[in-house]
PDB file of C-alpha atoms in Angstrom:
ATOM      1  CA  ASP A   1      62.494  81.339 114.677  1.00 65.00           C
ATOM      2  CA  THR A   2      63.602  78.323 112.795  1.00 69.00           C
ATOM      3  CA  GLU A   3      60.556  78.079 110.714  1.00 92.00           C
ATOM      4  CA  VAL A   4      59.780  78.717 107.009  1.00 97.00           C
ATOM      5  CA  THR A   5      56.133  79.574 106.622  1.00 97.00           C
ATOM      6  CA  GLN A   6      54.201  79.017 103.513  1.00 98.00           C
ATOM      7  CA  THR A   7      50.739  80.456 102.520  1.00 98.00           C
ATOM      8  CA  PRO A   8      48.305  79.350 101.420  1.00 98.00           C
ATOM      9  CA  LYS A   9      48.313  75.619 102.715  1.00 97.00           C
ATOM     10  CA  HIS A  10      45.853  74.548 100.116  1.00 98.00           C
ATOM     11  CA  LEU A  11      44.932  76.599  96.877  1.00 97.00           C
ATOM     12  CA  VAL A  12      42.374  75.523  94.206  1.00 96.00           C
ATOM     13  CA  MET A  13      42.460  77.598  90.925  1.00 94.00           C
ATOM     14  CA  GLY A  14      41.073  77.351  87.465  1.00 92.00           C
ATOM     15  CA  MET A  15      43.373  77.636  84.365  1.00 91.00           C
ATOM     16  CA  THR A  16      42.531  81.290  83.771  1.00 90.00           C
ATOM     17  CA  ASN A  17      43.154  82.273  87.497  1.00 91.00           C
ATOM     18  CA  LYS A  18      46.107  84.391  88.649  1.00 95.00           C
ATOM     19  CA  LYS A  19      47.363  83.419  92.186  1.00 96.00           C
ATOM     20  CA  SER A  20      50.413  83.814  94.401  1.00 98.00           C
ATOM     21  CA  LEU A  21      52.103  81.409  96.696  1.00 98.00           C
ATOM     22  CA  LYS A  22      53.892  82.974  99.772  1.00 98.00           C
ATOM     23  CA  CYS A  23      57.104  81.974 101.664  1.00 98.00           C
ATOM     24  CA  GLU A  24      58.528  83.633 104.706  1.00 98.00           C
ATOM     25  CA  GLN A  25      61.675  83.077 106.820  1.00 97.00           C
ATOM     26  CA  HIS A  26      63.300  85.197 109.636  1.00 94.00           C
ATOM     27  CA  MET A  27      66.513  82.980 109.983  1.00 95.00           C
ATOM     28  CA  GLY A  28      68.701  85.364 108.029  1.00 94.00           C
ATOM     29  CA  HIS A  29      69.203  82.910 105.299  1.00 94.00           C
ATOM     30  CA  ARG A  30      70.179  84.301 102.018  1.00 93.00           C
ATOM     31  CA  ALA A  31      69.121  81.620  99.631  1.00 96.00           C
ATOM     32  CA  MET A  32      65.757  80.495  99.179  1.00 97.00           C
ATOM     33  CA  TYR A  33      64.274  77.727  96.763  1.00 98.00           C
ATOM     34  CA  TRP A  34      60.986  76.729  95.230  1.00 98.00           C
ATOM     35  CA  TYR A  35      60.332  73.096  94.602  1.00 98.00           C
ATOM     36  CA  LYS A  36      57.578  71.153  93.172  1.00 98.00           C
ATOM     37  CA  GLN A  37      56.764  67.894  94.380  1.00 98.00           C
ATOM     38  CA  LYS A  38      54.199  65.210  93.025  1.00 97.00           C
ATOM     39  CA  ALA A  39      52.992  62.380  94.852  1.00 94.00           C
ATOM     40  CA  LYS A  40      55.732  59.715  95.362  1.00 92.00           C
ATOM     41  CA  LYS A  41      58.312  61.548  93.700  1.00 95.00           C
ATOM     42  CA  PRO A  42      61.518  63.751  95.000  1.00 96.00           C
ATOM     43  CA  PRO A  43      61.201  67.525  95.302  1.00 97.00           C
ATOM     44  CA  GLU A  44      62.003  68.943  91.834  1.00 97.00           C
ATOM     45  CA  LEU A  45      64.198  72.239  91.808  1.00 97.00           C
ATOM     46  CA  MET A  46      62.303  74.920  90.154  1.00 98.00           C
ATOM     47  CA  PHE A  47      64.227  78.348  91.173  1.00 98.00           C
ATOM     48  CA  VAL A  48      66.794  79.492  93.516  1.00 97.00           C
ATOM     49  CA  TYR A  49      67.486  82.995  94.729  1.00 97.00           C
ATOM     50  CA  SER A  50      70.664  84.061  96.456  1.00 95.00           C
ATOM     51  CA  TYR A  51      70.849  87.446  97.941  1.00 94.00           C
ATOM     52  CA  GLU A  52      67.562  88.523  96.495  1.00 95.00           C
ATOM     53  CA  LYS A  53      68.732  87.831  92.875  1.00 95.00           C
ATOM     54  CA  LEU A  54      67.607  84.854  90.723  1.00 96.00           C
ATOM     55  CA  SER A  55      70.498  82.549  90.588  1.00 95.00           C
ATOM     56  CA  ILE A  56      69.009  79.327  89.202  1.00 94.00           C
ATOM     57  CA  ASN A  57      65.964  78.705  86.883  1.00 95.00           C
ATOM     58  CA  GLU A  58      65.659  75.022  85.996  1.00 95.00           C
ATOM     59  CA  SER A  59      63.883  75.866  82.735  1.00 94.00           C
ATOM     60  CA  VAL A  60      60.349  76.348  84.482  1.00 97.00           C
ATOM     61  CA  PRO A  61      57.721  77.708  82.025  1.00 96.00           C
ATOM     62  CA  SER A  62      56.832  81.279  82.121  1.00 96.00           C
ATOM     63  CA  ARG A  63      53.574  80.619  83.917  1.00 97.00           C
ATOM     64  CA  PHE A  64      55.489  80.340  86.998  1.00 98.00           C
ATOM     65  CA  SER A  65      56.858  83.729  87.922  1.00 98.00           C
ATOM     66  CA  PRO A  66      59.010  84.007  91.126  1.00 98.00           C
ATOM     67  CA  GLU A  67      59.714  87.140  92.947  1.00 98.00           C
ATOM     68  CA  CYS A  68      62.035  87.967  95.982  1.00 97.00           C
ATOM     69  CA  PRO A  69      60.751  91.283  97.518  1.00 95.00           C
ATOM     70  CA  ASN A  70      63.451  91.147 100.270  1.00 94.00           C
ATOM     71  CA  SER A  71      65.603  88.443 101.771  1.00 91.00           C
ATOM     72  CA  SER A  72      62.914  87.192 103.945  1.00 96.00           C
ATOM     73  CA  LEU A  73      60.288  86.666 101.333  1.00 97.00           C
ATOM     74  CA  LEU A  74      59.770  84.774  98.383  1.00 98.00           C
ATOM     75  CA  ASN A  75      56.882  84.590  96.113  1.00 98.00           C
ATOM     76  CA  LEU A  76      55.544  82.444  93.218  1.00 98.00           C
ATOM     77  CA  HIS A  77      53.092  83.950  90.982  1.00 98.00           C
ATOM     78  CA  LEU A  78      50.975  81.615  89.002  1.00 97.00           C
ATOM     79  CA  HIS A  79      49.115  82.555  85.818  1.00 95.00           C
ATOM     80  CA  ALA A  80      47.363  80.202  83.303  1.00 94.00           C
ATOM     81  CA  LEU A  81      48.282  76.954  84.904  1.00 95.00           C
ATOM     82  CA  GLN A  82      47.638  73.568  83.562  1.00 96.00           C
ATOM     83  CA  PRO A  83      46.019  70.431  85.544  1.00 96.00           C
ATOM     84  CA  GLU A  84      49.353  68.736  85.451  1.00 96.00           C
ATOM     85  CA  ASP A  85      50.914  71.722  87.502  1.00 97.00           C
ATOM     86  CA  SER A  86      48.891  70.417  90.551  1.00 98.00           C
ATOM     87  CA  ALA A  87      51.301  69.531  93.026  1.00 98.00           C
ATOM     88  CA  LEU A  88      52.889  70.291  96.431  1.00 98.00           C
ATOM     89  CA  TYR A  89      54.940  73.398  96.089  1.00 98.00           C
ATOM     90  CA  LEU A  90      57.659  73.555  98.819  1.00 98.00           C
ATOM     91  CA  CYS A  91      59.692  76.538  99.695  1.00 98.00           C
ATOM     92  CA  ALA A  92      63.016  76.249 101.312  1.00 98.00           C
ATOM     93  CA  SER A  93      65.830  78.413 102.889  1.00 97.00           C
ATOM     94  CA  LEU A  94      69.518  77.288 103.075  1.00 96.00           C
ATOM     95  CA  GLY A  95      71.223  77.490 106.384  1.00 94.00           C
ATOM     96  CA  GLY A  96      74.786  78.380 107.170  1.00 91.00           C
ATOM     97  CA  THR A  97      75.714  74.697 107.507  1.00 91.00           C
ATOM     98  CA  GLY A  98      74.334  73.537 104.152  1.00 93.00           C
ATOM     99  CA  GLU A  99      71.008  72.295 105.548  1.00 94.00           C
ATOM    100  CA  LEU A 100      67.908  73.199 103.763  1.00 96.00           C
ATOM    101  CA  PHE A 101      64.782  74.286 105.858  1.00 97.00           C
ATOM    102  CA  PHE A 102      61.466  73.412 104.314  1.00 98.00           C
ATOM    103  CA  GLY A 103      58.160  75.184 104.929  1.00 97.00           C
ATOM    104  CA  GLU A 104      55.142  72.811 105.039  1.00 97.00           C
ATOM    105  CA  GLY A 105      54.212  73.440 101.508  1.00 97.00           C
ATOM    106  CA  SER A 106      51.091  74.695  99.551  1.00 98.00           C
ATOM    107  CA  ARG A 107      49.078  72.158  97.982  1.00 97.00           C
ATOM    108  CA  LEU A 108      47.770  73.329  94.594  1.00 97.00           C
ATOM    109  CA  THR A 109      45.123  71.989  92.502  1.00 97.00           C
ATOM    110  CA  VAL A 110      44.430  73.191  89.086  1.00 96.00           C
ATOM    111  CA  LEU A 111      41.007  72.607  87.606  1.00 94.00           C
TER     112      LEU A 111
ATOM    113  CA  GLY B   1      76.273  66.251  85.199  1.00 50.00           C
ATOM    114  CA  GLU B   2      74.654  66.583  88.538  1.00 60.00           C
ATOM    115  CA  ASN B   3      72.273  63.579  88.730  1.00 80.00           C
ATOM    116  CA  VAL B   4      72.057  61.664  92.153  1.00 93.00           C
ATOM    117  CA  GLU B   5      71.072  57.883  91.821  1.00 95.00           C
ATOM    118  CA  GLN B   6      69.421  56.328  94.819  1.00 97.00           C
ATOM    119  CA  HIS B   7      68.743  52.676  95.541  1.00 97.00           C
ATOM    120  CA  PRO B   8      66.560  50.868  96.344  1.00 98.00           C
ATOM    121  CA  SER B   9      63.357  52.783  95.518  1.00 97.00           C
ATOM    122  CA  THR B  10      61.383  50.670  98.192  1.00 98.00           C
ATOM    123  CA  LEU B  11      62.880  48.831 101.242  1.00 98.00           C
ATOM    124  CA  SER B  12      60.768  46.694 103.619  1.00 98.00           C
ATOM    125  CA  VAL B  13      62.414  45.418 106.930  1.00 98.00           C
ATOM    126  CA  GLN B  14      61.203  43.739 110.141  1.00 98.00           C
ATOM    127  CA  GLU B  15      61.268  45.815 113.026  1.00 98.00           C
ATOM    128  CA  GLY B  16      64.762  45.715 114.811  1.00 98.00           C
ATOM    129  CA  ASP B  17      66.633  44.908 111.692  1.00 98.00           C
ATOM    130  CA  SER B  18      68.938  47.237 109.815  1.00 98.00           C
ATOM    131  CA  ALA B  19      68.308  49.233 106.707  1.00 98.00           C
ATOM    132  CA  VAL B  20      70.878  50.516 104.192  1.00 98.00           C
ATOM    133  CA  ILE B  21      70.248  53.126 101.373  1.00 98.00           C
ATOM    134  CA  LYS B  22      72.756  53.962  98.815  1.00 98.00           C
ATOM    135  CA  CYS B  23      73.293  57.063  96.539  1.00 98.00           C
ATOM    136  CA  THR B  24      75.825  57.718  93.757  1.00 97.00           C
ATOM    137  CA  TYR B  25      76.546  61.247  92.708  1.00 95.00           C
ATOM    138  CA  SER B  26      78.365  62.377  89.508  1.00 92.00           C
ATOM    139  CA  ASP B  27      79.717  65.907  90.195  1.00 90.00           C
ATOM    140  CA  SER B  28      82.940  65.937  91.770  1.00 88.00           C
ATOM    141  CA  ALA B  29      82.482  69.526  92.904  1.00 88.00           C
ATOM    142  CA  SER B  30      80.015  68.276  95.476  1.00 90.00           C
ATOM    143  CA  ASN B  31      81.556  68.143  99.115  1.00 92.00           C
ATOM    144  CA  TYR B  32      78.321  68.201 101.401  1.00 95.00           C
ATOM    145  CA  PHE B  33      76.049  65.101 101.599  1.00 96.00           C
ATOM    146  CA  PRO B  34      72.757  65.266 103.532  1.00 97.00           C
ATOM    147  CA  TRP B  35      70.102  62.930 104.084  1.00 98.00           C
ATOM    148  CA  TYR B  36      66.393  63.973 104.509  1.00 98.00           C
ATOM    149  CA  LYS B  37      63.485  62.074 105.847  1.00 98.00           C
ATOM    150  CA  GLN B  38      59.888  62.832 104.745  1.00 98.00           C
ATOM    151  CA  GLU B  39      56.881  61.268 106.543  1.00 97.00           C
ATOM    152  CA  LEU B  40      53.763  61.149 105.054  1.00 94.00           C
ATOM    153  CA  GLY B  41      51.956  64.655 104.378  1.00 92.00           C
ATOM    154  CA  LYS B  42      55.032  66.332 105.935  1.00 95.00           C
ATOM    155  CA  ARG B  43      58.003  68.313 104.949  1.00 96.00           C
ATOM    156  CA  PRO B  44      61.501  66.861 104.170  1.00 97.00           C
ATOM    157  CA  GLN B  45      63.811  67.343 107.300  1.00 97.00           C
ATOM    158  CA  LEU B  46      67.319  66.732 107.673  1.00 97.00           C
ATOM    159  CA  ILE B  47      68.366  63.713 109.719  1.00 98.00           C
ATOM    160  CA  ILE B  48      72.133  63.338 109.192  1.00 98.00           C
ATOM    161  CA  ASP B  49      74.851  64.998 106.692  1.00 97.00           C
ATOM    162  CA  ILE B  50      78.502  64.411 106.109  1.00 96.00           C
ATOM    163  CA  ARG B  51      81.118  66.376 104.671  1.00 94.00           C
ATOM    164  CA  SER B  52      83.903  65.210 102.168  1.00 89.00           C
ATOM    165  CA  ASN B  53      86.610  65.549 104.728  1.00 88.00           C
ATOM    166  CA  VAL B  54      85.239  62.576 106.746  1.00 89.00           C
ATOM    167  CA  GLY B  55      84.297  58.998 105.810  1.00 93.00           C
ATOM    168  CA  GLU B  56      81.640  58.155 108.427  1.00 96.00           C
ATOM    169  CA  LYS B  57      79.249  60.054 110.809  1.00 96.00           C
ATOM    170  CA  LYS B  58      77.129  58.484 113.326  1.00 97.00           C
ATOM    171  CA  ASP B  59      74.068  59.951 115.484  1.00 96.00           C
ATOM    172  CA  GLN B  60      72.549  57.290 117.725  1.00 97.00           C
ATOM    173  CA  ARG B  61      70.694  54.667 115.346  1.00 98.00           C
ATOM    174  CA  ILE B  62      71.622  56.429 112.063  1.00 98.00           C
ATOM    175  CA  ALA B  63      74.913  56.541 110.255  1.00 98.00           C
ATOM    176  CA  VAL B  64      76.294  58.002 106.956  1.00 98.00           C
ATOM    177  CA  THR B  65      79.204  56.518 105.116  1.00 97.00           C
ATOM    178  CA  LEU B  66      81.178  58.367 102.267  1.00 97.00           C
ATOM    179  CA  ASN B  67      83.263  57.018  99.669  1.00 95.00           C
ATOM    180  CA  LYS B  68      84.270  60.007  97.651  1.00 93.00           C
ATOM    181  CA  THR B  69      86.699  58.038  95.309  1.00 93.00           C
ATOM    182  CA  ALA B  70      83.706  56.018  94.215  1.00 94.00           C
ATOM    183  CA  LYS B  71      81.213  58.895  94.609  1.00 94.00           C
ATOM    184  CA  HIS B  72      78.721  57.057  96.673  1.00 95.00           C
ATOM    185  CA  PHE B  73      77.303  57.543 100.039  1.00 97.00           C
ATOM    186  CA  SER B  74      75.044  55.346 102.191  1.00 98.00           C
ATOM    187  CA  LEU B  75      72.594  55.704 105.070  1.00 98.00           C
ATOM    188  CA  HIS B  76      72.598  53.062 107.691  1.00 98.00           C
ATOM    189  CA  ILE B  77      69.725  52.736 110.111  1.00 98.00           C
ATOM    190  CA  THR B  78      70.019  50.114 113.042  1.00 98.00           C
ATOM    191  CA  GLU B  79      67.335  48.733 115.353  1.00 98.00           C
ATOM    192  CA  THR B  80      64.696  50.084 113.125  1.00 98.00           C
ATOM    193  CA  GLN B  81      61.425  51.052 114.530  1.00 97.00           C
ATOM    194  CA  PRO B  82      57.935  51.861 112.916  1.00 96.00           C
ATOM    195  CA  GLU B  83      58.571  55.374 113.188  1.00 97.00           C
ATOM    196  CA  ASP B  84      61.291  55.099 110.910  1.00 98.00           C
ATOM    197  CA  SER B  85      58.818  54.312 108.202  1.00 98.00           C
ATOM    198  CA  ALA B  86      59.027  57.325 105.763  1.00 98.00           C
ATOM    199  CA  VAL B  87      60.637  58.439 102.417  1.00 98.00           C
ATOM    200  CA  TYR B  88      64.438  59.081 102.391  1.00 98.00           C
ATOM    201  CA  PHE B  89      65.965  61.334 100.197  1.00 98.00           C
ATOM    202  CA  CYS B  90      70.003  61.874  99.444  1.00 98.00           C
ATOM    203  CA  ALA B  91      71.260  64.833  98.129  1.00 97.00           C
ATOM    204  CA  ALA B  92      74.560  66.119  96.805  1.00 94.00           C
ATOM    205  CA  PRO B  93      74.283  69.878  96.412  1.00 93.00           C
ATOM    206  CA  ARG B  94      76.498  71.491  93.955  1.00 91.00           C
ATOM    207  CA  PRO B  95      78.114  75.012  94.273  1.00 88.00           C
ATOM    208  CA  THR B  96      76.619  76.955  91.592  1.00 88.00           C
ATOM    209  CA  SER B  97      76.389  80.722  90.905  1.00 84.00           C
ATOM    210  CA  GLY B  98      77.241  81.585  94.493  1.00 85.00           C
ATOM    211  CA  THR B  99      74.825  79.156  96.113  1.00 90.00           C
ATOM    212  CA  TYR B 100      73.927  75.465  95.857  1.00 92.00           C
ATOM    213  CA  LYS B 101      72.132  73.633  93.426  1.00 93.00           C
ATOM    214  CA  TYR B 102      70.381  71.297  95.527  1.00 93.00           C
ATOM    215  CA  ILE B 103      68.996  68.342  93.491  1.00 92.00           C
ATOM    216  CA  PHE B 104      67.544  65.243  95.502  1.00 96.00           C
ATOM    217  CA  GLY B 105      67.712  61.555  94.817  1.00 96.00           C
ATOM    218  CA  THR B 106      64.798  59.599  93.650  1.00 96.00           C
ATOM    219  CA  GLY B 107      63.859  58.611  97.045  1.00 97.00           C
ATOM    220  CA  THR B 108      63.602  55.354  99.040  1.00 98.00           C
ATOM    221  CA  ARG B 109      60.368  54.285 100.692  1.00 98.00           C
ATOM    222  CA  LEU B 110      61.326  52.408 103.957  1.00 98.00           C
ATOM    223  CA  LYS B 111      58.525  50.328 105.591  1.00 98.00           C
ATOM    224  CA  VAL B 112      59.436  48.941 109.069  1.00 98.00           C
ATOM    225  CA  LEU B 113      57.205  46.156 109.860  1.00 96.00           C
ATOM    226  CA  ALA B 114      56.203  45.509 113.370  1.00 90.00           C
TER     227      ALA B 114
END
């Protein structure tokens, strides 16, 4: 299995809602990433987990809360988001050769 | 710093011509240089990479060259085809806190005109 699976594919939420994005990989990779991607822009690093511990937080607002329940799962909890947070959220895992394996992304719209 | 500069931001070529995209990095700790292709509406995918102990790597129509002294690396696509149209991102992952801080260049939108 060489896939990174993200759910949901699409999410629409209001500014007062609480929702979660989920990411799963079964390749045995020990580092997992969250990126935010706006249209016509590169993926922007948000968080990195290594061996289930948060290693990198790129000064992301606290309305985004990551969680790594185990080495295969990565969640991104969303609360009190703003319309400007609407974007494609990409999860990725780091292979042994240095390659990042991306999921298809969750397209988030905040109303 | 850990910036990766990428040029050009857009590139249009005739089918069959070559395309070259250049990246410059700042962190000398980087030793792995991948290139990703992102087609419209799809996820980024690795197309070729190079490590700091080699100067050039080729895979069919694509090649990557690295000049570690000057801290720049380039993607070369020969005999371009319409399916090469996509956005290309370089990266220069930096070893950090037991993992890699994976920052992407600003991207190059390549259009191959039939």
